[in-house]
């Protein structure tokens, strides 16, 4: 059995920490590859050289690069297909996500250790996996290098193996902190460049986080970047119908008990797992995996009072509902008030997924349809409450999708901003006078958050921006200042969650009332 010890979170220095023996991960396993394993080069004994955990991690990295695959979707399926469980599955997971998170840092170090300007993509991914083991895990240096050489032979052939061996031996001569002194720009002269290399982000994302933090940027930018590299905990949203009072324990599942965990700090429906498998609860409809900030954004929409003289509170809309997490929570809250939720998504397959989620949760009164949120099939002013959880860059959920930081560009953000303005306008048109709209993104980028809301509000005369942080008074440090005008009376009305402040995704929330 391999010695699969790893550290959670971003790459960390091993300075002063002795290694704990030589892992046996480099030894070839007996038997033939599991069903579904891609063909690999064979040793003279006819067996693959690479152990299944490292090969699984490598295959995910290649799929992410070649096919724009999502690691969080592909890896669990691949582990199941190849029968990897326990420590092997945990090691493959650490290698995959750790290498994706640390890619920028590792590439800078590998460039300093190589005399080649260009690397073949398969060789590059083998080197990244090796660098992660050397700089951020407790795998011994000899095992990390030897198993990487074996992997290179399996996936690239014998010729690159000497190059891989030489480069990784150079990497092994320093720990992470020492390499930062060599490859990172001087922090005093180029703070963004330093943080980009140290915490493995494109420079433009570092600058975007700095802008969004405003006056707090000098103190908090590095904390925000570091928190985006920490493996997130599993948080569930329990069914509103099954949640007892705040002093009571959460309701049990069908087997009579919840997995080990505790209630989240602020959402009355949130439950943070300490261990255990949430799949039975999710399959039964009693819970869904959902970040606490995502739950609170949906909850905030329901807390705004509506004047009964301007209409009833009977029909709610989730305009961009896929994959269904917020729709599930809103459906339960609407049913408790005698209201009904309509969930819409432009993609039929996502709409079907929302329907499945609502059915499992018992959302019998809710309706789901596939429709373009910019060209809606209902008359204006149909709904009392509208959630516009718009498509975004996903920069607020990099803890969960580390590869996204390498896929997105500033041009993508600019393109999304146009779509976001259209969807927010459609959401406002869909709500009745006196009704409320929640605009939500999983991104702190100002072009997707403050700039979208203020541009739409300034183009209309029927909108009031409400005080979103005041609707969630239990959550501290939510106010989002305007970096260009910290004393602006409008911008602090926006709420911005941060992983380093709240332990959540970086969700943005604006609440608007139609006049």
CSV table of C-alpha atoms in Angstrom, one decimal:
chain,number,residue,atom,x,y,z
A,1,UNK,CA,0.0,0.0,0.0
A,2,UNK,CA,1.3,3.4,-0.9
A,3,UNK,CA,2.2,6.0,1.8
A,4,UNK,CA,-0.4,8.6,0.7
A,5,UNK,CA,0.2,11.4,3.2
A,6,UNK,CA,-0.6,14.9,2.0
A,7,UNK,CA,-1.2,18.4,3.2
A,8,UNK,CA,-4.5,20.1,2.6
A,9,UNK,CA,-4.7,23.6,1.1
A,10,UNK,CA,-2.1,25.5,-1.1
A,11,UNK,CA,1.5,24.4,-1.6
A,12,UNK,CA,3.4,24.8,1.7
A,13,UNK,CA,7.1,24.7,2.6
A,14,UNK,CA,8.6,21.6,4.0
A,15,UNK,CA,11.4,23.7,5.6
A,16,UNK,CA,12.7,22.1,8.8
A,17,UNK,CA,10.4,19.0,8.5
A,18,UNK,CA,12.2,15.7,8.2
A,19,UNK,CA,10.8,13.2,5.7
A,20,UNK,CA,9.0,10.2,7.1
A,21,UNK,CA,10.5,7.2,5.4
A,22,UNK,CA,10.4,6.2,1.8
A,23,UNK,CA,6.9,5.6,0.3
A,24,UNK,CA,6.4,2.5,-1.7
A,25,UNK,CA,4.2,4.3,-4.2
A,26,UNK,CA,6.8,3.8,-6.9
A,27,UNK,CA,6.6,0.0,-6.9
A,28,UNK,CA,4.5,-1.5,-9.7
A,29,UNK,CA,1.3,-3.2,-8.6
A,30,UNK,CA,0.6,-6.8,-9.5
A,31,UNK,CA,-2.2,-7.8,-11.8
A,32,UNK,CA,-3.6,-6.2,-14.9
A,33,UNK,CA,-5.0,-2.6,-15.2
A,34,UNK,CA,-8.6,-2.1,-14.1
A,35,UNK,CA,-11.4,-2.0,-16.6
A,36,UNK,CA,-11.5,1.3,-18.4
A,37,UNK,CA,-7.9,2.2,-17.7
A,38,UNK,CA,-6.3,3.7,-20.8
A,39,UNK,CA,-3.6,1.5,-22.3
A,40,UNK,CA,-0.1,2.4,-21.1
A,41,UNK,CA,3.4,1.4,-21.9
A,42,UNK,CA,4.4,-1.8,-20.1
A,43,UNK,CA,7.5,-2.8,-18.2
A,44,UNK,CA,9.4,-5.8,-19.2
A,45,UNK,CA,7.2,-7.9,-16.8
A,46,UNK,CA,4.2,-6.8,-18.8
A,47,UNK,CA,2.8,-4.5,-16.1
A,48,UNK,CA,2.3,-0.7,-16.1
A,49,UNK,CA,5.1,1.0,-14.2
A,50,UNK,CA,2.8,3.7,-12.8
A,51,UNK,CA,0.6,3.1,-9.8
A,52,UNK,CA,-3.1,3.7,-10.4
A,53,UNK,CA,-3.4,6.8,-8.2
A,54,UNK,CA,-0.8,8.8,-10.1
A,55,UNK,CA,-2.0,7.5,-13.4
A,56,UNK,CA,-5.6,8.7,-12.6
A,57,UNK,CA,-4.3,12.1,-11.6
A,58,UNK,CA,-2.3,12.4,-14.8
A,59,UNK,CA,-5.3,11.3,-16.9
A,60,UNK,CA,-7.5,14.0,-15.3
A,61,UNK,CA,-4.9,16.7,-16.0
A,62,UNK,CA,-4.7,15.7,-19.6
A,63,UNK,CA,-8.5,15.7,-20.0
A,64,UNK,CA,-8.7,19.1,-18.4
A,65,UNK,CA,-6.1,20.4,-20.9
A,66,UNK,CA,-7.2,18.6,-24.0
A,67,UNK,CA,-11.0,18.5,-23.6
A,68,UNK,CA,-11.7,21.3,-21.2
A,69,UNK,CA,-13.0,18.7,-18.8
A,70,UNK,CA,-14.0,19.6,-15.3
A,71,UNK,CA,-11.9,17.9,-12.7
A,72,UNK,CA,-14.6,17.9,-10.1
A,73,UNK,CA,-16.9,15.9,-12.4
A,74,UNK,CA,-14.3,13.7,-14.1
A,75,UNK,CA,-12.2,12.6,-11.2
A,76,UNK,CA,-15.0,10.9,-9.1
A,77,UNK,CA,-16.2,9.0,-12.2
A,78,UNK,CA,-12.7,7.9,-13.0
A,79,UNK,CA,-12.0,6.8,-9.5
A,80,UNK,CA,-15.2,4.7,-9.5
A,81,UNK,CA,-14.5,3.2,-12.9
A,82,UNK,CA,-11.0,2.1,-11.9
A,83,UNK,CA,-12.0,0.9,-8.5
A,84,UNK,CA,-9.8,3.3,-6.5
A,85,UNK,CA,-10.9,3.8,-2.9
A,86,UNK,CA,-9.5,4.7,0.5
A,87,UNK,CA,-6.0,6.0,0.5
A,88,UNK,CA,-5.5,5.5,-3.2
A,89,UNK,CA,-8.5,7.6,-4.0
A,90,UNK,CA,-7.5,10.3,-1.5
A,91,UNK,CA,-4.0,10.4,-2.9
A,92,UNK,CA,-5.3,10.7,-6.5
A,93,UNK,CA,-7.6,13.5,-5.4
A,94,UNK,CA,-4.8,15.4,-3.7
A,95,UNK,CA,-2.5,15.0,-6.7
A,96,UNK,CA,-5.1,16.2,-9.1
A,97,UNK,CA,-6.4,19.2,-7.2
A,98,UNK,CA,-3.1,20.2,-5.7
A,99,UNK,CA,-1.4,20.2,-9.1
A,100,UNK,CA,-4.2,22.2,-10.7
A,101,UNK,CA,-4.1,24.8,-7.9
A,102,UNK,CA,-0.3,25.1,-7.9
A,103,UNK,CA,0.2,25.1,-11.6
A,104,UNK,CA,1.4,28.7,-11.9
A,105,UNK,CA,3.9,28.3,-9.0
A,106,UNK,CA,5.2,24.9,-10.3
A,107,UNK,CA,5.6,26.2,-13.9
A,108,UNK,CA,7.8,29.1,-12.6
A,109,UNK,CA,10.0,26.6,-10.7
A,110,UNK,CA,10.1,24.1,-13.6
A,111,UNK,CA,11.2,26.9,-16.0
A,112,UNK,CA,14.1,27.7,-13.7
A,113,UNK,CA,15.1,24.0,-13.7
A,114,UNK,CA,14.8,23.4,-17.4
A,115,UNK,CA,16.8,24.6,-20.4
A,116,UNK,CA,13.9,24.1,-22.8
A,117,UNK,CA,11.6,26.9,-23.8
A,118,UNK,CA,8.8,24.6,-24.8
A,119,UNK,CA,7.6,21.3,-23.3
A,120,UNK,CA,5.4,18.7,-24.8
A,121,UNK,CA,2.1,18.9,-22.8
A,122,UNK,CA,2.3,15.3,-21.5
A,123,UNK,CA,5.8,15.8,-20.2
A,124,UNK,CA,4.8,19.1,-18.7
A,125,UNK,CA,1.9,17.5,-16.8
A,126,UNK,CA,4.2,14.7,-15.5
A,127,UNK,CA,6.6,17.4,-14.3
A,128,UNK,CA,3.8,19.3,-12.6
A,129,UNK,CA,2.7,16.2,-10.7
A,130,UNK,CA,6.3,15.5,-9.7
A,131,UNK,CA,6.8,19.1,-8.5
A,132,UNK,CA,3.6,19.0,-6.4
A,133,UNK,CA,4.8,15.8,-4.7
A,134,UNK,CA,8.2,17.3,-4.0
A,135,UNK,CA,7.0,20.7,-2.8
A,136,UNK,CA,3.6,20.2,-1.2
A,137,UNK,CA,3.4,16.6,0.1
A,138,UNK,CA,5.3,14.2,2.3
A,139,UNK,CA,6.2,11.9,-0.4
A,140,UNK,CA,10.0,11.3,-0.2
A,141,UNK,CA,12.2,12.9,-2.8
A,142,UNK,CA,13.4,9.7,-4.2
A,143,UNK,CA,9.9,8.2,-4.6
A,144,UNK,CA,8.5,11.4,-6.1
A,145,UNK,CA,11.2,11.5,-8.8
A,146,UNK,CA,11.3,7.8,-9.5
A,147,UNK,CA,7.5,7.5,-9.9
A,148,UNK,CA,7.4,10.5,-12.1
A,149,UNK,CA,10.1,8.9,-14.3
A,150,UNK,CA,8.0,5.8,-14.4
A,151,UNK,CA,4.9,7.8,-15.4
A,152,UNK,CA,6.9,9.5,-18.1
A,153,UNK,CA,7.9,6.2,-19.6
A,154,UNK,CA,4.3,5.0,-19.5
A,155,UNK,CA,2.7,8.0,-21.1
A,156,UNK,CA,5.5,9.5,-23.2
A,157,UNK,CA,7.8,6.7,-23.9
A,158,UNK,CA,11.4,6.2,-22.7
A,159,UNK,CA,13.1,9.2,-24.4
A,160,UNK,CA,11.8,12.0,-22.1
A,161,UNK,CA,12.4,10.0,-18.9
A,162,UNK,CA,16.0,11.3,-18.5
A,163,UNK,CA,14.9,14.9,-18.9
A,164,UNK,CA,12.1,14.4,-16.3
A,165,UNK,CA,14.6,12.8,-13.9
A,166,UNK,CA,17.1,15.7,-14.3
A,167,UNK,CA,14.5,18.5,-13.9
A,168,UNK,CA,12.8,17.0,-10.8
A,169,UNK,CA,16.2,16.4,-9.2
A,170,UNK,CA,16.8,20.1,-9.5
A,171,UNK,CA,13.4,20.9,-8.1
A,172,UNK,CA,14.2,18.7,-5.1
A,173,UNK,CA,17.2,20.8,-4.2
A,174,UNK,CA,15.1,23.5,-2.5
A,175,UNK,CA,11.8,23.7,-0.6
A,176,UNK,CA,9.0,26.0,-1.7
A,177,UNK,CA,10.0,29.0,0.3
A,178,UNK,CA,13.5,28.8,-1.1
A,179,UNK,CA,12.3,28.5,-4.6
A,180,UNK,CA,10.1,31.6,-4.1
A,181,UNK,CA,13.2,33.6,-3.4
A,182,UNK,CA,14.6,32.5,-6.7
A,183,UNK,CA,11.6,32.6,-9.1
A,184,UNK,CA,9.1,35.2,-7.7
A,185,UNK,CA,9.4,38.9,-8.5
A,186,UNK,CA,10.5,41.2,-5.7
A,187,UNK,CA,7.5,41.8,-3.6
A,188,UNK,CA,8.2,45.5,-2.9
A,189,UNK,CA,8.7,46.3,-6.6
A,190,UNK,CA,6.0,44.1,-8.1
A,191,UNK,CA,3.5,43.0,-5.4
A,192,UNK,CA,0.9,41.6,-7.9
A,193,UNK,CA,3.6,39.6,-9.7
A,194,UNK,CA,4.9,38.2,-6.4
A,195,UNK,CA,1.4,37.1,-5.3
A,196,UNK,CA,0.7,35.6,-8.7
A,197,UNK,CA,3.7,33.3,-8.5
A,198,UNK,CA,3.5,32.6,-4.7
A,199,UNK,CA,-0.2,31.7,-4.7
A,200,UNK,CA,-0.5,30.4,-8.3
A,201,UNK,CA,-2.9,32.8,-10.0
A,202,UNK,CA,-2.8,34.8,-13.2
A,203,UNK,CA,-1.8,38.3,-12.5
A,204,UNK,CA,-5.1,39.7,-13.7
A,205,UNK,CA,-7.0,37.8,-11.1
A,206,UNK,CA,-4.7,39.1,-8.4
A,207,UNK,CA,-5.5,42.6,-9.6
A,208,UNK,CA,-9.2,41.9,-9.7
A,209,UNK,CA,-9.2,40.7,-6.1
A,210,UNK,CA,-7.3,43.7,-5.1
A,211,UNK,CA,-9.8,46.0,-6.8
A,212,UNK,CA,-12.7,44.2,-5.2
A,213,UNK,CA,-11.3,44.4,-1.7
A,214,UNK,CA,-10.9,48.2,-2.0
A,215,UNK,CA,-9.3,49.9,1.0
A,216,UNK,CA,-8.8,46.5,2.7
A,217,UNK,CA,-6.7,45.2,-0.2
A,218,UNK,CA,-3.3,46.1,1.3
A,219,UNK,CA,-4.1,43.8,4.3
A,220,UNK,CA,-6.4,41.2,2.8
A,221,UNK,CA,-5.4,40.4,-0.8
A,222,UNK,CA,-2.9,37.7,0.1
A,223,UNK,CA,-5.3,36.2,2.6
A,224,UNK,CA,-8.0,36.1,-0.1
A,225,UNK,CA,-5.7,34.4,-2.6
A,226,UNK,CA,-4.4,31.9,-0.1
A,227,UNK,CA,-8.0,31.0,1.0
A,228,UNK,CA,-8.8,30.3,-2.6
A,229,UNK,CA,-6.3,27.5,-2.5
A,230,UNK,CA,-7.7,25.8,0.5
A,231,UNK,CA,-9.7,22.6,0.0
A,232,UNK,CA,-13.3,23.5,0.8
A,233,UNK,CA,-15.3,21.6,3.4
A,234,UNK,CA,-18.5,19.8,2.3
A,235,UNK,CA,-21.5,21.9,3.2
A,236,UNK,CA,-25.1,20.7,2.8
A,237,UNK,CA,-28.4,22.6,2.6
A,238,UNK,CA,-31.0,20.6,4.5
A,239,UNK,CA,-34.6,20.7,3.5
A,240,UNK,CA,-36.4,23.7,5.0
A,241,UNK,CA,-39.3,21.4,6.0
A,242,UNK,CA,-36.9,19.2,8.1
A,243,UNK,CA,-35.0,21.9,9.9
A,244,UNK,CA,-36.0,22.3,13.6
A,245,UNK,CA,-35.4,25.4,15.8
A,246,UNK,CA,-31.9,26.8,16.2
A,247,UNK,CA,-31.4,25.2,19.6
A,248,UNK,CA,-32.4,21.7,18.3
A,249,UNK,CA,-30.2,19.2,16.5
A,250,UNK,CA,-30.7,18.8,12.8
A,251,UNK,CA,-33.3,16.4,11.7
A,252,UNK,CA,-32.0,12.8,11.1
A,253,UNK,CA,-31.8,11.2,7.7
A,254,UNK,CA,-33.8,8.1,6.7
A,255,UNK,CA,-31.4,5.9,8.6
A,256,UNK,CA,-31.9,7.9,11.8
A,257,UNK,CA,-28.7,9.9,11.9
A,258,UNK,CA,-26.7,12.5,10.0
A,259,UNK,CA,-23.0,12.1,9.2
A,260,UNK,CA,-20.7,13.7,11.7
A,261,UNK,CA,-20.7,17.4,11.4
A,262,UNK,CA,-22.2,20.6,12.7
A,263,UNK,CA,-24.5,23.4,11.8
A,264,UNK,CA,-23.1,26.2,9.7
A,265,UNK,CA,-22.6,29.6,11.4
A,266,UNK,CA,-25.3,31.6,9.7
A,267,UNK,CA,-27.6,29.7,7.4
A,268,UNK,CA,-30.3,27.9,9.4
A,269,UNK,CA,-30.3,25.2,6.7
A,270,UNK,CA,-26.6,24.6,6.4
A,271,UNK,CA,-24.8,21.6,7.8
A,272,UNK,CA,-21.0,21.2,7.5
A,273,UNK,CA,-19.7,17.6,7.3
A,274,UNK,CA,-16.8,16.5,9.3
A,275,UNK,CA,-16.6,13.2,7.6
A,276,UNK,CA,-19.0,10.7,5.9
A,277,UNK,CA,-20.7,10.5,2.6
A,278,UNK,CA,-23.4,12.9,1.8
A,279,UNK,CA,-24.7,10.8,-1.2
A,280,UNK,CA,-27.5,9.0,0.7
A,281,UNK,CA,-28.9,12.3,2.0
A,282,UNK,CA,-28.7,13.9,-1.5
A,283,UNK,CA,-30.3,10.9,-3.2
A,284,UNK,CA,-33.2,10.9,-0.7
A,285,UNK,CA,-33.8,14.6,-1.3
A,286,UNK,CA,-33.2,15.5,2.3
A,287,UNK,CA,-30.1,17.6,1.5
A,288,UNK,CA,-28.1,19.0,-1.3
A,289,UNK,CA,-24.4,20.1,-1.5
A,290,UNK,CA,-24.5,23.9,-1.4
A,291,UNK,CA,-22.1,26.5,-0.1
A,292,UNK,CA,-23.3,28.5,2.9
A,293,UNK,CA,-23.0,31.8,1.0
A,294,UNK,CA,-25.2,30.4,-1.8
A,295,UNK,CA,-27.8,29.5,0.8
A,296,UNK,CA,-27.7,32.9,2.4
A,297,UNK,CA,-28.1,34.7,-1.0
A,298,UNK,CA,-31.3,32.8,-1.6
A,299,UNK,CA,-32.5,33.4,1.9
A,300,UNK,CA,-31.9,37.1,1.6
A,301,UNK,CA,-34.4,37.3,-1.3
A,302,UNK,CA,-37.1,35.9,1.0
A,303,UNK,CA,-36.4,38.3,3.9
A,304,UNK,CA,-37.4,41.5,2.0
A,305,UNK,CA,-40.9,42.6,3.1
A,306,UNK,CA,-43.5,43.3,0.3
A,307,UNK,CA,-46.2,45.8,0.7
A,308,UNK,CA,-49.5,43.9,0.4
A,309,UNK,CA,-51.1,47.0,-1.1
A,310,UNK,CA,-48.9,46.5,-4.2
A,311,UNK,CA,-49.6,42.8,-4.7
A,312,UNK,CA,-49.5,39.4,-3.2
A,313,UNK,CA,-46.5,37.2,-2.5
A,314,UNK,CA,-47.5,34.1,-4.3
A,315,UNK,CA,-45.2,33.6,-7.3
A,316,UNK,CA,-41.4,33.4,-7.3
A,317,UNK,CA,-38.9,33.0,-10.1
A,318,UNK,CA,-35.4,31.6,-10.4
A,319,UNK,CA,-34.4,33.0,-13.7
A,320,UNK,CA,-31.1,31.0,-14.3
A,321,UNK,CA,-31.9,28.0,-12.1
A,322,UNK,CA,-29.4,25.3,-13.2
A,323,UNK,CA,-28.1,23.2,-11.6
A,324,UNK,CA,-30.8,23.7,-9.0
A,325,UNK,CA,-29.3,24.4,-5.6
A,326,UNK,CA,-30.9,27.7,-5.0
A,327,UNK,CA,-34.1,26.6,-6.7
A,328,UNK,CA,-34.4,23.7,-4.3
A,329,UNK,CA,-34.0,26.0,-1.2
A,330,UNK,CA,-36.4,28.6,-2.6
A,331,UNK,CA,-39.0,26.0,-3.5
A,332,UNK,CA,-39.1,24.8,0.1
A,333,UNK,CA,-39.3,28.4,1.5
A,334,UNK,CA,-42.0,29.4,-1.0
A,335,UNK,CA,-44.1,26.3,-0.2
A,336,UNK,CA,-43.9,27.2,3.5
A,337,UNK,CA,-45.5,30.6,2.7
A,338,UNK,CA,-48.1,29.2,0.3
A,339,UNK,CA,-46.2,30.6,-2.7
A,340,UNK,CA,-45.0,28.8,-5.8
A,341,UNK,CA,-41.6,28.8,-7.5
A,342,UNK,CA,-41.0,28.8,-11.2
A,343,UNK,CA,-37.5,27.7,-12.2
A,344,UNK,CA,-36.1,28.5,-15.7
A,345,UNK,CA,-32.9,27.7,-17.5
A,346,UNK,CA,-31.9,28.3,-21.1
A,347,UNK,CA,-30.4,24.8,-21.4
A,348,UNK,CA,-32.9,21.9,-21.5
A,349,UNK,CA,-30.5,19.4,-19.9
A,350,UNK,CA,-30.0,21.8,-17.0
A,351,UNK,CA,-33.7,22.4,-16.7
A,352,UNK,CA,-34.2,18.6,-16.5
A,353,UNK,CA,-31.5,18.5,-13.7
A,354,UNK,CA,-33.4,21.2,-11.8
A,355,UNK,CA,-36.6,19.2,-12.2
A,356,UNK,CA,-34.9,16.1,-10.8
A,357,UNK,CA,-33.5,18.1,-7.8
A,358,UNK,CA,-37.0,19.6,-7.0
A,359,UNK,CA,-38.7,16.2,-7.3
A,360,UNK,CA,-36.3,14.6,-4.9
A,361,UNK,CA,-36.9,17.4,-2.5
A,362,UNK,CA,-40.6,17.1,-2.8
A,363,UNK,CA,-41.2,20.4,-4.6
A,364,UNK,CA,-44.5,19.3,-6.0
A,365,UNK,CA,-45.9,22.8,-6.5
A,366,UNK,CA,-42.9,24.2,-8.4
A,367,UNK,CA,-42.7,24.4,-12.2
A,368,UNK,CA,-39.6,24.1,-14.3
A,369,UNK,CA,-39.2,25.2,-17.9
A,370,UNK,CA,-36.4,25.7,-20.5
A,371,UNK,CA,-36.4,29.3,-21.6
A,372,UNK,CA,-33.9,32.0,-22.5
A,373,UNK,CA,-33.8,34.5,-19.6
A,374,UNK,CA,-33.4,37.3,-22.1
A,375,UNK,CA,-36.5,36.5,-24.1
A,376,UNK,CA,-38.9,35.2,-21.4
A,377,UNK,CA,-42.3,33.6,-22.3
A,378,UNK,CA,-44.2,35.3,-19.4
A,379,UNK,CA,-45.8,38.8,-19.3
A,380,UNK,CA,-43.9,41.6,-17.6
A,381,UNK,CA,-44.5,42.0,-13.9
A,382,UNK,CA,-45.6,38.4,-13.4
A,383,UNK,CA,-43.5,37.6,-10.3
A,384,UNK,CA,-43.3,38.9,-6.8
A,385,UNK,CA,-39.7,37.8,-6.1
A,386,UNK,CA,-37.0,37.0,-8.7
A,387,UNK,CA,-33.6,35.5,-8.3
A,388,UNK,CA,-31.1,36.3,-11.1
A,389,UNK,CA,-28.1,34.0,-10.3
A,390,UNK,CA,-26.4,34.9,-13.5
A,391,UNK,CA,-23.7,33.0,-15.5
A,392,UNK,CA,-20.3,34.4,-14.4
A,393,UNK,CA,-16.6,33.8,-14.5
A,394,UNK,CA,-16.7,31.6,-11.4
A,395,UNK,CA,-13.7,33.4,-9.8
A,396,UNK,CA,-15.5,33.1,-6.5
A,397,UNK,CA,-15.4,29.3,-6.5
A,398,UNK,CA,-11.8,28.6,-7.4
A,399,UNK,CA,-11.5,26.5,-4.3
A,400,UNK,CA,-13.8,24.0,-6.0
A,401,UNK,CA,-12.7,24.4,-9.6
A,402,UNK,CA,-9.0,25.3,-9.5
A,403,UNK,CA,-8.6,24.9,-13.3
A,404,UNK,CA,-11.0,27.8,-13.9
A,405,UNK,CA,-8.3,30.3,-13.1
A,406,UNK,CA,-6.3,29.1,-16.1
A,407,UNK,CA,-9.2,29.1,-18.5
A,408,UNK,CA,-10.8,32.5,-17.9
A,409,UNK,CA,-9.5,35.7,-19.4
A,410,UNK,CA,-10.3,39.4,-19.0
A,411,UNK,CA,-12.0,39.2,-22.4
A,412,UNK,CA,-14.3,36.5,-21.0
A,413,UNK,CA,-15.3,38.7,-18.1
A,414,UNK,CA,-16.1,41.6,-20.5
A,415,UNK,CA,-18.3,39.3,-22.6
A,416,UNK,CA,-20.1,38.0,-19.6
A,417,UNK,CA,-20.8,41.5,-18.3
A,418,UNK,CA,-23.0,42.2,-21.3
A,419,UNK,CA,-25.0,39.0,-20.8
A,420,UNK,CA,-25.3,39.8,-17.1
A,421,UNK,CA,-26.8,43.2,-17.7
A,422,UNK,CA,-29.3,41.7,-20.1
A,423,UNK,CA,-30.4,39.1,-17.6
A,424,UNK,CA,-30.7,41.6,-14.7
A,425,UNK,CA,-32.9,43.9,-16.9
A,426,UNK,CA,-35.0,40.8,-17.7
A,427,UNK,CA,-35.3,39.9,-14.1
A,428,UNK,CA,-36.4,43.5,-13.2
A,429,UNK,CA,-39.0,43.4,-16.1
A,430,UNK,CA,-40.3,40.1,-14.8
A,431,UNK,CA,-41.0,41.3,-11.2
A,432,UNK,CA,-44.1,43.4,-10.4
A,433,UNK,CA,-43.9,46.9,-9.1
A,434,UNK,CA,-43.1,46.7,-5.4
A,435,UNK,CA,-41.5,43.3,-5.9
A,436,UNK,CA,-37.8,42.4,-5.3
A,437,UNK,CA,-34.9,41.0,-7.3
A,438,UNK,CA,-31.7,39.4,-6.0
A,439,UNK,CA,-28.7,39.7,-8.4
A,440,UNK,CA,-26.1,37.0,-7.5
A,441,UNK,CA,-22.8,36.0,-9.0
A,442,UNK,CA,-20.1,33.6,-7.8
A,443,UNK,CA,-17.4,36.2,-8.6
A,444,UNK,CA,-16.0,39.2,-6.8
A,445,UNK,CA,-14.8,40.9,-10.0
A,446,UNK,CA,-16.2,44.4,-10.1
A,447,UNK,CA,-17.0,44.2,-13.8
A,448,UNK,CA,-19.5,41.4,-13.0
A,449,UNK,CA,-20.8,42.8,-9.7
A,450,UNK,CA,-20.9,46.5,-8.8
A,451,UNK,CA,-20.5,47.7,-12.4
A,452,UNK,CA,-23.4,45.6,-13.7
A,453,UNK,CA,-25.8,46.6,-11.0
A,454,UNK,CA,-25.0,50.3,-11.1
A,455,UNK,CA,-25.1,50.4,-14.9
A,456,UNK,CA,-28.6,48.8,-15.0
A,457,UNK,CA,-29.9,51.0,-12.1
A,458,UNK,CA,-28.6,54.1,-13.8
A,459,UNK,CA,-30.3,53.2,-17.1
A,460,UNK,CA,-33.8,52.8,-15.4
A,461,UNK,CA,-36.0,55.0,-13.3
A,462,UNK,CA,-37.9,52.2,-11.6
A,463,UNK,CA,-35.2,50.6,-9.4
A,464,UNK,CA,-34.1,51.2,-5.8
A,465,UNK,CA,-30.9,49.5,-4.6
A,466,UNK,CA,-31.6,48.0,-1.2
A,467,UNK,CA,-29.2,47.5,1.7
A,468,UNK,CA,-28.2,43.8,1.2
A,469,UNK,CA,-25.8,43.6,4.2
A,470,UNK,CA,-28.6,44.9,6.5
A,471,UNK,CA,-30.8,42.0,5.3
A,472,UNK,CA,-28.1,39.5,6.6
A,473,UNK,CA,-27.1,41.3,9.9
A,474,UNK,CA,-25.8,38.1,11.4
A,475,UNK,CA,-23.0,37.9,8.9
A,476,UNK,CA,-20.1,40.3,9.6
A,477,UNK,CA,-17.9,42.2,7.1
A,478,UNK,CA,-20.2,41.9,4.2
A,479,UNK,CA,-20.2,45.5,2.9
A,480,UNK,CA,-18.5,45.9,-0.5
A,481,UNK,CA,-16.9,49.4,-0.7
A,482,UNK,CA,-16.4,51.2,-3.9
A,483,UNK,CA,-12.6,51.3,-4.4
A,484,UNK,CA,-12.9,54.5,-6.4
A,485,UNK,CA,-15.1,56.2,-3.8
A,486,UNK,CA,-15.1,54.4,-0.4
A,487,UNK,CA,-17.6,56.9,1.0
A,488,UNK,CA,-20.1,56.3,-1.8
A,489,UNK,CA,-23.7,55.9,-0.4
A,490,UNK,CA,-24.6,53.2,-3.0
A,491,UNK,CA,-21.8,50.7,-3.2
A,492,UNK,CA,-21.8,49.7,0.5
A,493,UNK,CA,-25.4,48.4,-0.2
A,494,UNK,CA,-23.8,45.5,-1.9
A,495,UNK,CA,-22.8,42.3,-0.1
A,496,UNK,CA,-19.6,40.4,-0.9
A,497,UNK,CA,-18.7,37.1,0.8
A,498,UNK,CA,-15.1,36.1,0.9
A,499,UNK,CA,-13.4,32.7,1.6
A,500,UNK,CA,-10.9,34.3,4.0
A,501,UNK,CA,-13.5,36.2,5.9
A,502,UNK,CA,-16.5,33.9,5.9
A,503,UNK,CA,-15.1,30.5,4.9
A,504,UNK,CA,-17.5,30.5,1.9
A,505,UNK,CA,-17.3,31.0,-1.8
A,506,UNK,CA,-16.9,34.6,-2.9
A,507,UNK,CA,-20.6,35.2,-3.6
A,508,UNK,CA,-21.8,38.7,-4.5
A,509,UNK,CA,-25.4,39.8,-3.7
A,510,UNK,CA,-27.4,42.9,-4.6
A,511,UNK,CA,-31.0,43.4,-3.8
A,512,UNK,CA,-33.3,45.7,-5.8
A,513,UNK,CA,-36.9,46.8,-5.5
A,514,UNK,CA,-38.9,47.7,-8.5
A,515,UNK,CA,-40.8,51.0,-8.1
